[in-house]
Amino acid sequence: MARRKSIHIGEFKHANPIPNACRIGNLLMSGVILGRDPATGVMPERIEDQCANMFAHMKAIVEAGGGSTDDIIKMTVWLQDRTQRAPVNVEWLKMFPDEHSRPARHALQMSMDGGALVQCDFTAVID
């Protein structure tokens, strides 16, 4: 059995031949997670919709890796416009409502292609 395990979820796939995440031991690290609609592959125009999809993909990925959102320890978010954190925070608070049990998070500004307004990656430690 391979030490490294590739994690794939449903229809949300990368354009390149890479998995959604990779797990070695109890450490799971995702690749970039966009806010594409998982059924159509279309990038929504509104950042609110992209954020909702992105967080849903994150949840599906950590669960496919054998964990839960409680195992996420760090999240990095890239925004087309860093002042647009409010839609990220809406989904963040839904996923991590307990202020005493939230992952670390870092937000950066980055120019993105394909209509993307937000993207993220995360690290989880799964016991």
mmCIF file of N, CA and C in Angstrom, residues 3-115:
data_model
loop_
_atom_site.group_PDB
_atom_site.id
_atom_site.type_symbol
_atom_site.label_atom_id
_atom_site.label_comp_id
_atom_site.label_asym_id
_atom_site.label_seq_id
_atom_site.Cartn_x
_atom_site.Cartn_y
_atom_site.Cartn_z
ATOM 1 N N ARG A 3 2.344 4.857 0.726
ATOM 2 C CA ARG A 3 2.366 5.727 1.902
ATOM 3 C C ARG A 3 1.544 6.983 1.658
ATOM 4 N N ARG A 4 1.623 7.493 0.439
ATOM 5 C CA ARG A 4 0.911 8.706 0.054
ATOM 6 C C ARG A 4 -0.400 8.306 -0.609
ATOM 7 N N LYS A 5 -1.494 8.982 -0.214
ATOM 8 C CA LYS A 5 -2.807 8.678 -0.787
ATOM 9 C C LYS A 5 -3.398 9.931 -1.415
ATOM 10 N N SER A 6 -3.720 9.840 -2.702
ATOM 11 C CA SER A 6 -4.382 10.939 -3.404
ATOM 12 C C SER A 6 -5.858 10.953 -3.039
ATOM 13 N N ILE A 7 -6.394 12.146 -2.825
ATOM 14 C CA ILE A 7 -7.798 12.327 -2.463
ATOM 15 C C ILE A 7 -8.507 13.002 -3.633
ATOM 16 N N HIS A 8 -9.594 12.389 -4.088
ATOM 17 C CA HIS A 8 -10.403 12.933 -5.185
ATOM 18 C C HIS A 8 -11.848 13.018 -4.714
ATOM 19 N N ILE A 9 -12.551 14.059 -5.154
ATOM 20 C CA ILE A 9 -13.985 14.151 -4.858
ATOM 21 C C ILE A 9 -14.753 14.316 -6.162
ATOM 22 N N GLY A 10 -15.863 13.663 -6.267
ATOM 23 C CA GLY A 10 -16.836 13.794 -7.339
ATOM 24 C C GLY A 10 -16.418 14.535 -8.583
ATOM 25 N N GLU A 11 -17.224 15.496 -8.970
ATOM 26 C CA GLU A 11 -17.023 16.228 -10.213
ATOM 27 C C GLU A 11 -16.056 17.396 -10.083
ATOM 28 N N PHE A 12 -15.655 17.746 -8.888
ATOM 29 C CA PHE A 12 -14.734 18.869 -8.707
ATOM 30 C C PHE A 12 -13.318 18.355 -8.953
ATOM 31 N N LYS A 13 -12.792 18.628 -10.152
ATOM 32 C CA LYS A 13 -11.473 18.132 -10.531
ATOM 33 C C LYS A 13 -10.618 19.279 -11.030
ATOM 34 N N HIS A 14 -9.329 19.105 -10.910
ATOM 35 C CA HIS A 14 -8.378 20.063 -11.454
ATOM 36 C C HIS A 14 -8.234 19.833 -12.951
ATOM 37 N N ALA A 15 -7.881 20.886 -13.673
ATOM 38 C CA ALA A 15 -7.634 20.760 -15.105
ATOM 39 C C ALA A 15 -6.355 19.957 -15.355
ATOM 40 N N ASN A 16 -5.407 20.034 -14.432
ATOM 41 C CA ASN A 16 -4.154 19.294 -14.543
ATOM 42 C C ASN A 16 -4.277 17.946 -13.835
ATOM 43 N N PRO A 17 -3.371 17.009 -14.118
ATOM 44 C CA PRO A 17 -3.474 15.666 -13.526
ATOM 45 C C PRO A 17 -2.995 15.618 -12.077
ATOM 46 N N ILE A 18 -3.719 16.317 -11.205
ATOM 47 C CA ILE A 18 -3.370 16.325 -9.786
ATOM 48 C C ILE A 18 -4.632 16.062 -8.967
ATOM 49 N N PRO A 19 -4.487 15.492 -7.778
ATOM 50 C CA PRO A 19 -5.657 15.229 -6.938
ATOM 51 C C PRO A 19 -6.138 16.497 -6.244
ATOM 52 N N ASN A 20 -7.308 16.405 -5.625
ATOM 53 C CA ASN A 20 -7.821 17.529 -4.838
ATOM 54 C C ASN A 20 -6.991 17.737 -3.573
ATOM 55 N N ALA A 21 -6.446 16.651 -3.049
ATOM 56 C CA ALA A 21 -5.618 16.715 -1.841
ATOM 57 C C ALA A 21 -4.742 15.476 -1.793
ATOM 58 N N CYS A 22 -3.841 15.475 -0.833
ATOM 59 C CA CYS A 22 -2.963 14.331 -0.613
ATOM 60 C C CYS A 22 -2.826 14.123 0.891
ATOM 61 N N ARG A 23 -2.793 12.847 1.270
ATOM 62 C CA ARG A 23 -2.654 12.515 2.688
ATOM 63 C C ARG A 23 -1.481 11.567 2.882
ATOM 64 N N ILE A 24 -0.641 11.902 3.859
ATOM 65 C CA ILE A 24 0.393 11.000 4.356
ATOM 66 C C ILE A 24 0.224 10.951 5.855
ATOM 67 N N GLY A 25 0.031 9.760 6.369
ATOM 68 C CA GLY A 25 -0.198 9.620 7.807
ATOM 69 C C GLY A 25 -1.425 10.410 8.222
ATOM 70 N N ASN A 26 -1.261 11.256 9.232
ATOM 71 C CA ASN A 26 -2.412 12.031 9.703
ATOM 72 C C ASN A 26 -2.468 13.441 9.103
ATOM 73 N N LEU A 27 -1.577 13.745 8.158
ATOM 74 C CA LEU A 27 -1.522 15.061 7.546
ATOM 75 C C LEU A 27 -2.182 15.045 6.167
ATOM 76 N N LEU A 28 -3.138 15.952 5.972
ATOM 77 C CA LEU A 28 -3.821 16.102 4.687
ATOM 78 C C LEU A 28 -3.623 17.536 4.220
ATOM 79 N N MET A 29 -3.173 17.680 2.968
ATOM 80 C CA MET A 29 -2.996 19.012 2.391
ATOM 81 C C MET A 29 -3.743 19.058 1.063
ATOM 82 N N SER A 30 -4.517 20.115 0.901
ATOM 83 C CA SER A 30 -5.278 20.257 -0.344
ATOM 84 C C SER A 30 -4.453 20.968 -1.400
ATOM 85 N N GLY A 31 -4.903 20.806 -2.633
ATOM 86 C CA GLY A 31 -4.445 21.675 -3.708
ATOM 87 C C GLY A 31 -5.324 22.910 -3.671
ATOM 88 N N VAL A 32 -5.242 23.726 -4.702
ATOM 89 C CA VAL A 32 -6.073 24.921 -4.757
ATOM 90 C C VAL A 32 -7.538 24.517 -4.920
ATOM 91 N N ILE A 33 -8.400 25.231 -4.222
ATOM 92 C CA ILE A 33 -9.837 24.970 -4.267
ATOM 93 C C ILE A 33 -10.518 26.223 -4.786
ATOM 94 N N LEU A 34 -11.174 26.076 -5.918
ATOM 95 C CA LEU A 34 -11.902 27.181 -6.530
ATOM 96 C C LEU A 34 -13.379 27.080 -6.190
ATOM 97 N N GLY A 35 -14.115 28.097 -6.559
ATOM 98 C CA GLY A 35 -15.541 28.141 -6.279
ATOM 99 C C GLY A 35 -16.428 27.736 -7.444
ATOM 100 N N ARG A 36 -15.926 26.875 -8.321
ATOM 101 C CA ARG A 36 -16.738 26.410 -9.458
ATOM 102 C C ARG A 36 -17.946 25.616 -8.983
ATOM 103 N N ASP A 37 -19.013 25.717 -9.740
ATOM 104 C CA ASP A 37 -20.198 24.901 -9.483
ATOM 105 C C ASP A 37 -19.815 23.452 -9.755
ATOM 106 N N PRO A 38 -19.993 22.547 -8.784
ATOM 107 C CA PRO A 38 -19.545 21.168 -8.960
ATOM 108 C C PRO A 38 -20.337 20.407 -10.030
ATOM 109 N N ALA A 39 -21.571 20.791 -10.267
ATOM 110 C CA ALA A 39 -22.403 20.081 -11.245
ATOM 111 C C ALA A 39 -22.114 20.525 -12.676
ATOM 112 N N THR A 40 -21.882 21.829 -12.865
ATOM 113 C CA THR A 40 -21.725 22.364 -14.218
ATOM 114 C C THR A 40 -20.285 22.702 -14.576
ATOM 115 N N GLY A 41 -19.432 22.896 -13.583
ATOM 116 C CA GLY A 41 -18.061 23.324 -13.822
ATOM 117 C C GLY A 41 -17.945 24.804 -14.134
ATOM 118 N N VAL A 42 -19.064 25.519 -14.077
ATOM 119 C CA VAL A 42 -19.092 26.943 -14.385
ATOM 120 C C VAL A 42 -18.704 27.749 -13.144
ATOM 121 N N MET A 43 -17.928 28.803 -13.379
ATOM 122 C CA MET A 43 -17.552 29.692 -12.292
ATOM 123 C C MET A 43 -18.669 30.725 -12.112
ATOM 124 N N PRO A 44 -19.315 30.759 -10.947
ATOM 125 C CA PRO A 44 -20.347 31.772 -10.706
ATOM 126 C C PRO A 44 -19.764 33.183 -10.797
ATOM 127 N N GLU A 45 -20.594 34.126 -11.152
ATOM 128 C CA GLU A 45 -20.132 35.517 -11.254
ATOM 129 C C GLU A 45 -19.972 36.173 -9.892
ATOM 130 N N ARG A 46 -20.830 35.812 -8.941
ATOM 131 C CA ARG A 46 -20.813 36.461 -7.624
ATOM 132 C C ARG A 46 -19.823 35.786 -6.676
ATOM 133 N N ILE A 47 -19.068 36.599 -5.948
ATOM 134 C CA ILE A 47 -18.107 36.068 -4.992
ATOM 135 C C ILE A 47 -18.817 35.271 -3.893
ATOM 136 N N GLU A 48 -20.029 35.659 -3.539
ATOM 137 C CA GLU A 48 -20.776 34.935 -2.498
ATOM 138 C C GLU A 48 -21.010 33.482 -2.918
ATOM 139 N N ASP A 49 -21.358 33.278 -4.183
ATOM 140 C CA ASP A 49 -21.594 31.915 -4.689
ATOM 141 C C ASP A 49 -20.287 31.138 -4.790
ATOM 142 N N GLN A 50 -19.235 31.823 -5.218
ATOM 143 C CA GLN A 50 -17.933 31.159 -5.282
ATOM 144 C C GLN A 50 -17.477 30.726 -3.889
ATOM 145 N N CYS A 51 -17.686 31.574 -2.892
ATOM 146 C CA CYS A 51 -17.298 31.235 -1.516
ATOM 147 C C CYS A 51 -18.089 30.033 -1.000
ATOM 148 N N ALA A 52 -19.391 30.026 -1.236
ATOM 149 C CA ALA A 52 -20.222 28.907 -0.782
ATOM 150 C C ALA A 52 -19.739 27.600 -1.416
ATOM 151 N N ASN A 53 -19.451 27.622 -2.708
ATOM 152 C CA ASN A 53 -18.951 26.420 -3.381
ATOM 153 C C ASN A 53 -17.582 26.019 -2.858
ATOM 154 N N MET A 54 -16.702 26.997 -2.670
ATOM 155 C CA MET A 54 -15.347 26.720 -2.204
ATOM 156 C C MET A 54 -15.364 26.033 -0.833
ATOM 157 N N PHE A 55 -16.171 26.545 0.085
ATOM 158 C CA PHE A 55 -16.247 25.928 1.414
ATOM 159 C C PHE A 55 -16.890 24.541 1.343
ATOM 160 N N ALA A 56 -17.868 24.349 0.461
ATOM 161 C CA ALA A 56 -18.477 23.023 0.284
ATOM 162 C C ALA A 56 -17.440 22.040 -0.262
ATOM 163 N N HIS A 57 -16.618 22.481 -1.216
ATOM 164 C CA HIS A 57 -15.554 21.626 -1.748
ATOM 165 C C HIS A 57 -14.551 21.279 -0.651
ATOM 166 N N MET A 58 -14.204 22.260 0.167
ATOM 167 C CA MET A 58 -13.257 22.023 1.257
ATOM 168 C C MET A 58 -13.787 20.952 2.201
ATOM 169 N N LYS A 59 -15.047 21.056 2.559
ATOM 170 C CA LYS A 59 -15.671 20.062 3.445
ATOM 171 C C LYS A 59 -15.658 18.677 2.804
ATOM 172 N N ALA A 60 -16.015 18.610 1.534
ATOM 173 C CA ALA A 60 -16.037 17.321 0.835
ATOM 174 C C ALA A 60 -14.639 16.707 0.750
ATOM 175 N N ILE A 61 -13.645 17.549 0.528
ATOM 176 C CA ILE A 61 -12.270 17.045 0.418
ATOM 177 C C ILE A 61 -11.777 16.491 1.747
ATOM 178 N N VAL A 62 -11.950 17.235 2.838
ATOM 179 C CA VAL A 62 -11.458 16.743 4.131
ATOM 180 C C VAL A 62 -12.209 15.469 4.535
ATOM 181 N N GLU A 63 -13.494 15.391 4.219
ATOM 182 C CA GLU A 63 -14.253 14.172 4.532
ATOM 183 C C GLU A 63 -13.798 12.999 3.669
ATOM 184 N N ALA A 64 -13.493 13.250 2.393
ATOM 185 C CA ALA A 64 -12.989 12.182 1.519
ATOM 186 C C ALA A 64 -11.631 11.684 2.003
ATOM 187 N N GLY A 65 -10.906 12.548 2.704
ATOM 188 C CA GLY A 65 -9.615 12.171 3.268
ATOM 189 C C GLY A 65 -9.712 11.498 4.618
ATOM 190 N N GLY A 66 -10.932 11.277 5.103
ATOM 191 C CA GLY A 66 -11.126 10.569 6.363
ATOM 192 C C GLY A 66 -11.279 11.461 7.579
ATOM 193 N N GLY A 67 -11.439 12.759 7.366
ATOM 194 C CA GLY A 67 -11.554 13.669 8.493
ATOM 195 C C GLY A 67 -12.843 14.459 8.471
ATOM 196 N N SER A 68 -12.815 15.557 9.196
ATOM 197 C CA SER A 68 -13.952 16.471 9.241
ATOM 198 C C SER A 68 -13.405 17.895 9.279
ATOM 199 N N THR A 69 -14.284 18.856 9.190
ATOM 200 C CA THR A 69 -13.833 20.246 9.239
ATOM 201 C C THR A 69 -13.186 20.575 10.582
ATOM 202 N N ASP A 70 -13.458 19.797 11.611
ATOM 203 C CA ASP A 70 -12.800 20.003 12.910
ATOM 204 C C ASP A 70 -11.306 19.699 12.851
ATOM 205 N N ASP A 71 -10.868 18.994 11.802
ATOM 206 C CA ASP A 71 -9.457 18.626 11.662
ATOM 207 C C ASP A 71 -8.644 19.662 10.893
ATOM 208 N N ILE A 72 -9.302 20.660 10.331
ATOM 209 C CA ILE A 72 -8.595 21.680 9.557
ATOM 210 C C ILE A 72 -7.851 22.609 10.511
ATOM 211 N N ILE A 73 -6.547 22.740 10.289
ATOM 212 C CA ILE A 73 -5.721 23.544 11.189
ATOM 213 C C ILE A 73 -5.299 24.872 10.571
ATOM 214 N N LYS A 74 -5.228 24.953 9.243
ATOM 215 C CA LYS A 74 -4.777 26.185 8.576
ATOM 216 C C LYS A 74 -5.452 26.300 7.222
ATOM 217 N N MET A 75 -5.864 27.507 6.886
ATOM 218 C CA MET A 75 -6.477 27.793 5.599
ATOM 219 C C MET A 75 -5.834 29.064 5.049
ATOM 220 N N THR A 76 -5.481 29.024 3.779
ATOM 221 C CA THR A 76 -4.996 30.214 3.097
ATOM 222 C C THR A 76 -6.016 30.573 2.027
ATOM 223 N N VAL A 77 -6.393 31.840 1.986
ATOM 224 C CA VAL A 77 -7.381 32.337 1.027
ATOM 225 C C VAL A 77 -6.715 33.387 0.155
ATOM 226 N N TRP A 78 -6.933 33.263 -1.152
ATOM 227 C CA TRP A 78 -6.480 34.278 -2.091
ATOM 228 C C TRP A 78 -7.705 34.942 -2.664
ATOM 229 N N LEU A 79 -7.692 36.263 -2.686
ATOM 230 C CA LEU A 79 -8.811 37.055 -3.194
ATOM 231 C C LEU A 79 -8.347 37.940 -4.347
ATOM 232 N N GLN A 80 -9.193 38.068 -5.353
ATOM 233 C CA GLN A 80 -8.932 39.006 -6.443
ATOM 234 C C GLN A 80 -8.845 40.429 -5.866
ATOM 235 N N ASP A 81 -9.729 40.703 -4.898
ATOM 236 C CA ASP A 81 -9.773 41.996 -4.213
ATOM 237 C C ASP A 81 -9.807 41.710 -2.718
ATOM 238 N N ARG A 82 -8.717 41.964 -2.042
ATOM 239 C CA ARG A 82 -8.578 41.607 -0.625
ATOM 240 C C ARG A 82 -9.598 42.310 0.277
ATOM 241 N N THR A 83 -10.211 43.377 -0.204
ATOM 242 C CA THR A 83 -11.227 44.053 0.603
ATOM 243 C C THR A 83 -12.552 43.280 0.603
ATOM 244 N N GLN A 84 -12.645 42.236 -0.209
ATOM 245 C CA GLN A 84 -13.875 41.444 -0.320
ATOM 246 C C GLN A 84 -13.856 40.228 0.623
ATOM 247 N N ARG A 85 -13.458 40.430 1.850
ATOM 248 C CA ARG A 85 -13.401 39.328 2.824
ATOM 249 C C ARG A 85 -14.758 38.976 3.414
ATOM 250 N N ALA A 86 -15.714 39.882 3.359
ATOM 251 C CA ALA A 86 -17.016 39.637 3.997
ATOM 252 C C ALA A 86 -17.670 38.342 3.517
ATOM 253 N N PRO A 87 -17.724 38.049 2.208
ATOM 254 C CA PRO A 87 -18.333 36.788 1.779
ATOM 255 C C PRO A 87 -17.563 35.559 2.276
ATOM 256 N N VAL A 88 -16.246 35.684 2.408
ATOM 257 C CA VAL A 88 -15.444 34.593 2.973
ATOM 258 C C VAL A 88 -15.827 34.408 4.438
ATOM 259 N N ASN A 89 -15.947 35.511 5.167
ATOM 260 C CA ASN A 89 -16.283 35.435 6.585
ATOM 261 C C ASN A 89 -17.659 34.826 6.833
ATOM 262 N N VAL A 90 -18.616 35.072 5.939
ATOM 263 C CA VAL A 90 -19.954 34.477 6.091
ATOM 264 C C VAL A 90 -19.841 32.957 6.107
ATOM 265 N N GLU A 91 -19.141 32.393 5.121
ATOM 266 C CA GLU A 91 -18.996 30.930 5.044
ATOM 267 C C GLU A 91 -18.091 30.402 6.148
ATOM 268 N N TRP A 92 -17.068 31.170 6.500
ATOM 269 C CA TRP A 92 -16.142 30.822 7.586
ATOM 270 C C TRP A 92 -16.906 30.621 8.891
ATOM 271 N N LEU A 93 -17.788 31.581 9.211
ATOM 272 C CA LEU A 93 -18.548 31.493 10.461
ATOM 273 C C LEU A 93 -19.567 30.359 10.444
ATOM 274 N N LYS A 94 -20.090 30.031 9.276
ATOM 275 C CA LYS A 94 -20.991 28.868 9.174
ATOM 276 C C LYS A 94 -20.226 27.575 9.448
ATOM 277 N N MET A 95 -19.026 27.460 8.877
ATOM 278 C CA MET A 95 -18.248 26.234 9.025
ATOM 279 C C MET A 95 -17.556 26.144 10.379
ATOM 280 N N PHE A 96 -17.131 27.298 10.907
ATOM 281 C CA PHE A 96 -16.376 27.329 12.165
ATOM 282 C C PHE A 96 -17.042 28.303 13.142
ATOM 283 N N PRO A 97 -18.214 27.954 13.665
ATOM 284 C CA PRO A 97 -18.958 28.900 14.509
ATOM 285 C C PRO A 97 -18.339 29.148 15.888
ATOM 286 N N ASP A 98 -17.562 28.204 16.396
ATOM 287 C CA ASP A 98 -16.995 28.325 17.738
ATOM 288 C C ASP A 98 -15.708 29.139 17.684
ATOM 289 N N GLU A 99 -15.724 30.349 18.220
ATOM 290 C CA GLU A 99 -14.547 31.222 18.172
ATOM 291 C C GLU A 99 -13.339 30.631 18.902
ATOM 292 N N HIS A 100 -13.559 29.619 19.737
ATOM 293 C CA HIS A 100 -12.466 28.977 20.472
ATOM 294 C C HIS A 100 -11.933 27.747 19.750
ATOM 295 N N SER A 101 -12.489 27.450 18.569
ATOM 296 C CA SER A 101 -12.055 26.274 17.820
ATOM 297 C C SER A 101 -12.119 26.565 16.318
ATOM 298 N N ARG A 102 -11.278 27.473 15.874
ATOM 299 C CA ARG A 102 -11.194 27.822 14.456
ATOM 300 C C ARG A 102 -9.761 27.606 13.979
ATOM 301 N N PRO A 103 -9.614 27.256 12.697
ATOM 302 C CA PRO A 103 -8.260 27.142 12.147
ATOM 303 C C PRO A 103 -7.609 28.521 12.024
ATOM 304 N N ALA A 104 -6.308 28.515 11.869
ATOM 305 C CA ALA A 104 -5.612 29.741 11.495
ATOM 306 C C ALA A 104 -6.003 30.050 10.053
ATOM 307 N N ARG A 105 -5.952 31.331 9.691
ATOM 308 C CA ARG A 105 -6.310 31.713 8.323
ATOM 309 C C ARG A 105 -5.467 32.900 7.889
ATOM 310 N N HIS A 106 -5.095 32.871 6.647
ATOM 311 C CA HIS A 106 -4.304 33.948 6.063
ATOM 312 C C HIS A 106 -4.964 34.335 4.751
ATOM 313 N N ALA A 107 -5.118 35.621 4.483
ATOM 314 C CA ALA A 107 -5.727 36.101 3.234
ATOM 315 C C ALA A 107 -4.731 36.954 2.461
ATOM 316 N N LEU A 108 -4.625 36.663 1.174
ATOM 317 C CA LEU A 108 -3.708 37.381 0.298
ATOM 318 C C LEU A 108 -4.455 37.837 -0.951
ATOM 319 N N GLN A 109 -3.952 38.862 -1.565
ATOM 320 C CA GLN A 109 -4.525 39.330 -2.826
ATOM 321 C C GLN A 109 -3.724 38.730 -3.973
ATOM 322 N N MET A 110 -4.443 38.318 -5.026
ATOM 323 C CA MET A 110 -3.779 37.714 -6.170
ATOM 324 C C MET A 110 -4.654 37.877 -7.405
ATOM 325 N N SER A 111 -4.036 38.153 -8.515
ATOM 326 C CA SER A 111 -4.760 38.206 -9.777
ATOM 327 C C SER A 111 -5.088 36.774 -10.206
ATOM 328 N N MET A 112 -6.347 36.515 -10.557
ATOM 329 C CA MET A 112 -6.782 35.170 -10.930
ATOM 330 C C MET A 112 -7.438 35.180 -12.300
ATOM 331 N N ASP A 113 -7.395 34.042 -12.965
ATOM 332 C CA ASP A 113 -7.974 33.879 -14.291
ATOM 333 C C ASP A 113 -9.316 33.169 -14.228
ATOM 334 N N GLY A 114 -10.006 33.136 -15.345
ATOM 335 C CA GLY A 114 -11.208 32.320 -15.487
ATOM 336 C C GLY A 114 -12.398 32.780 -14.679
ATOM 337 N N GLY A 115 -12.424 34.045 -14.290
ATOM 338 C CA GLY A 115 -13.555 34.542 -13.521
ATOM 339 C C GLY A 115 -13.473 34.263 -12.030
#
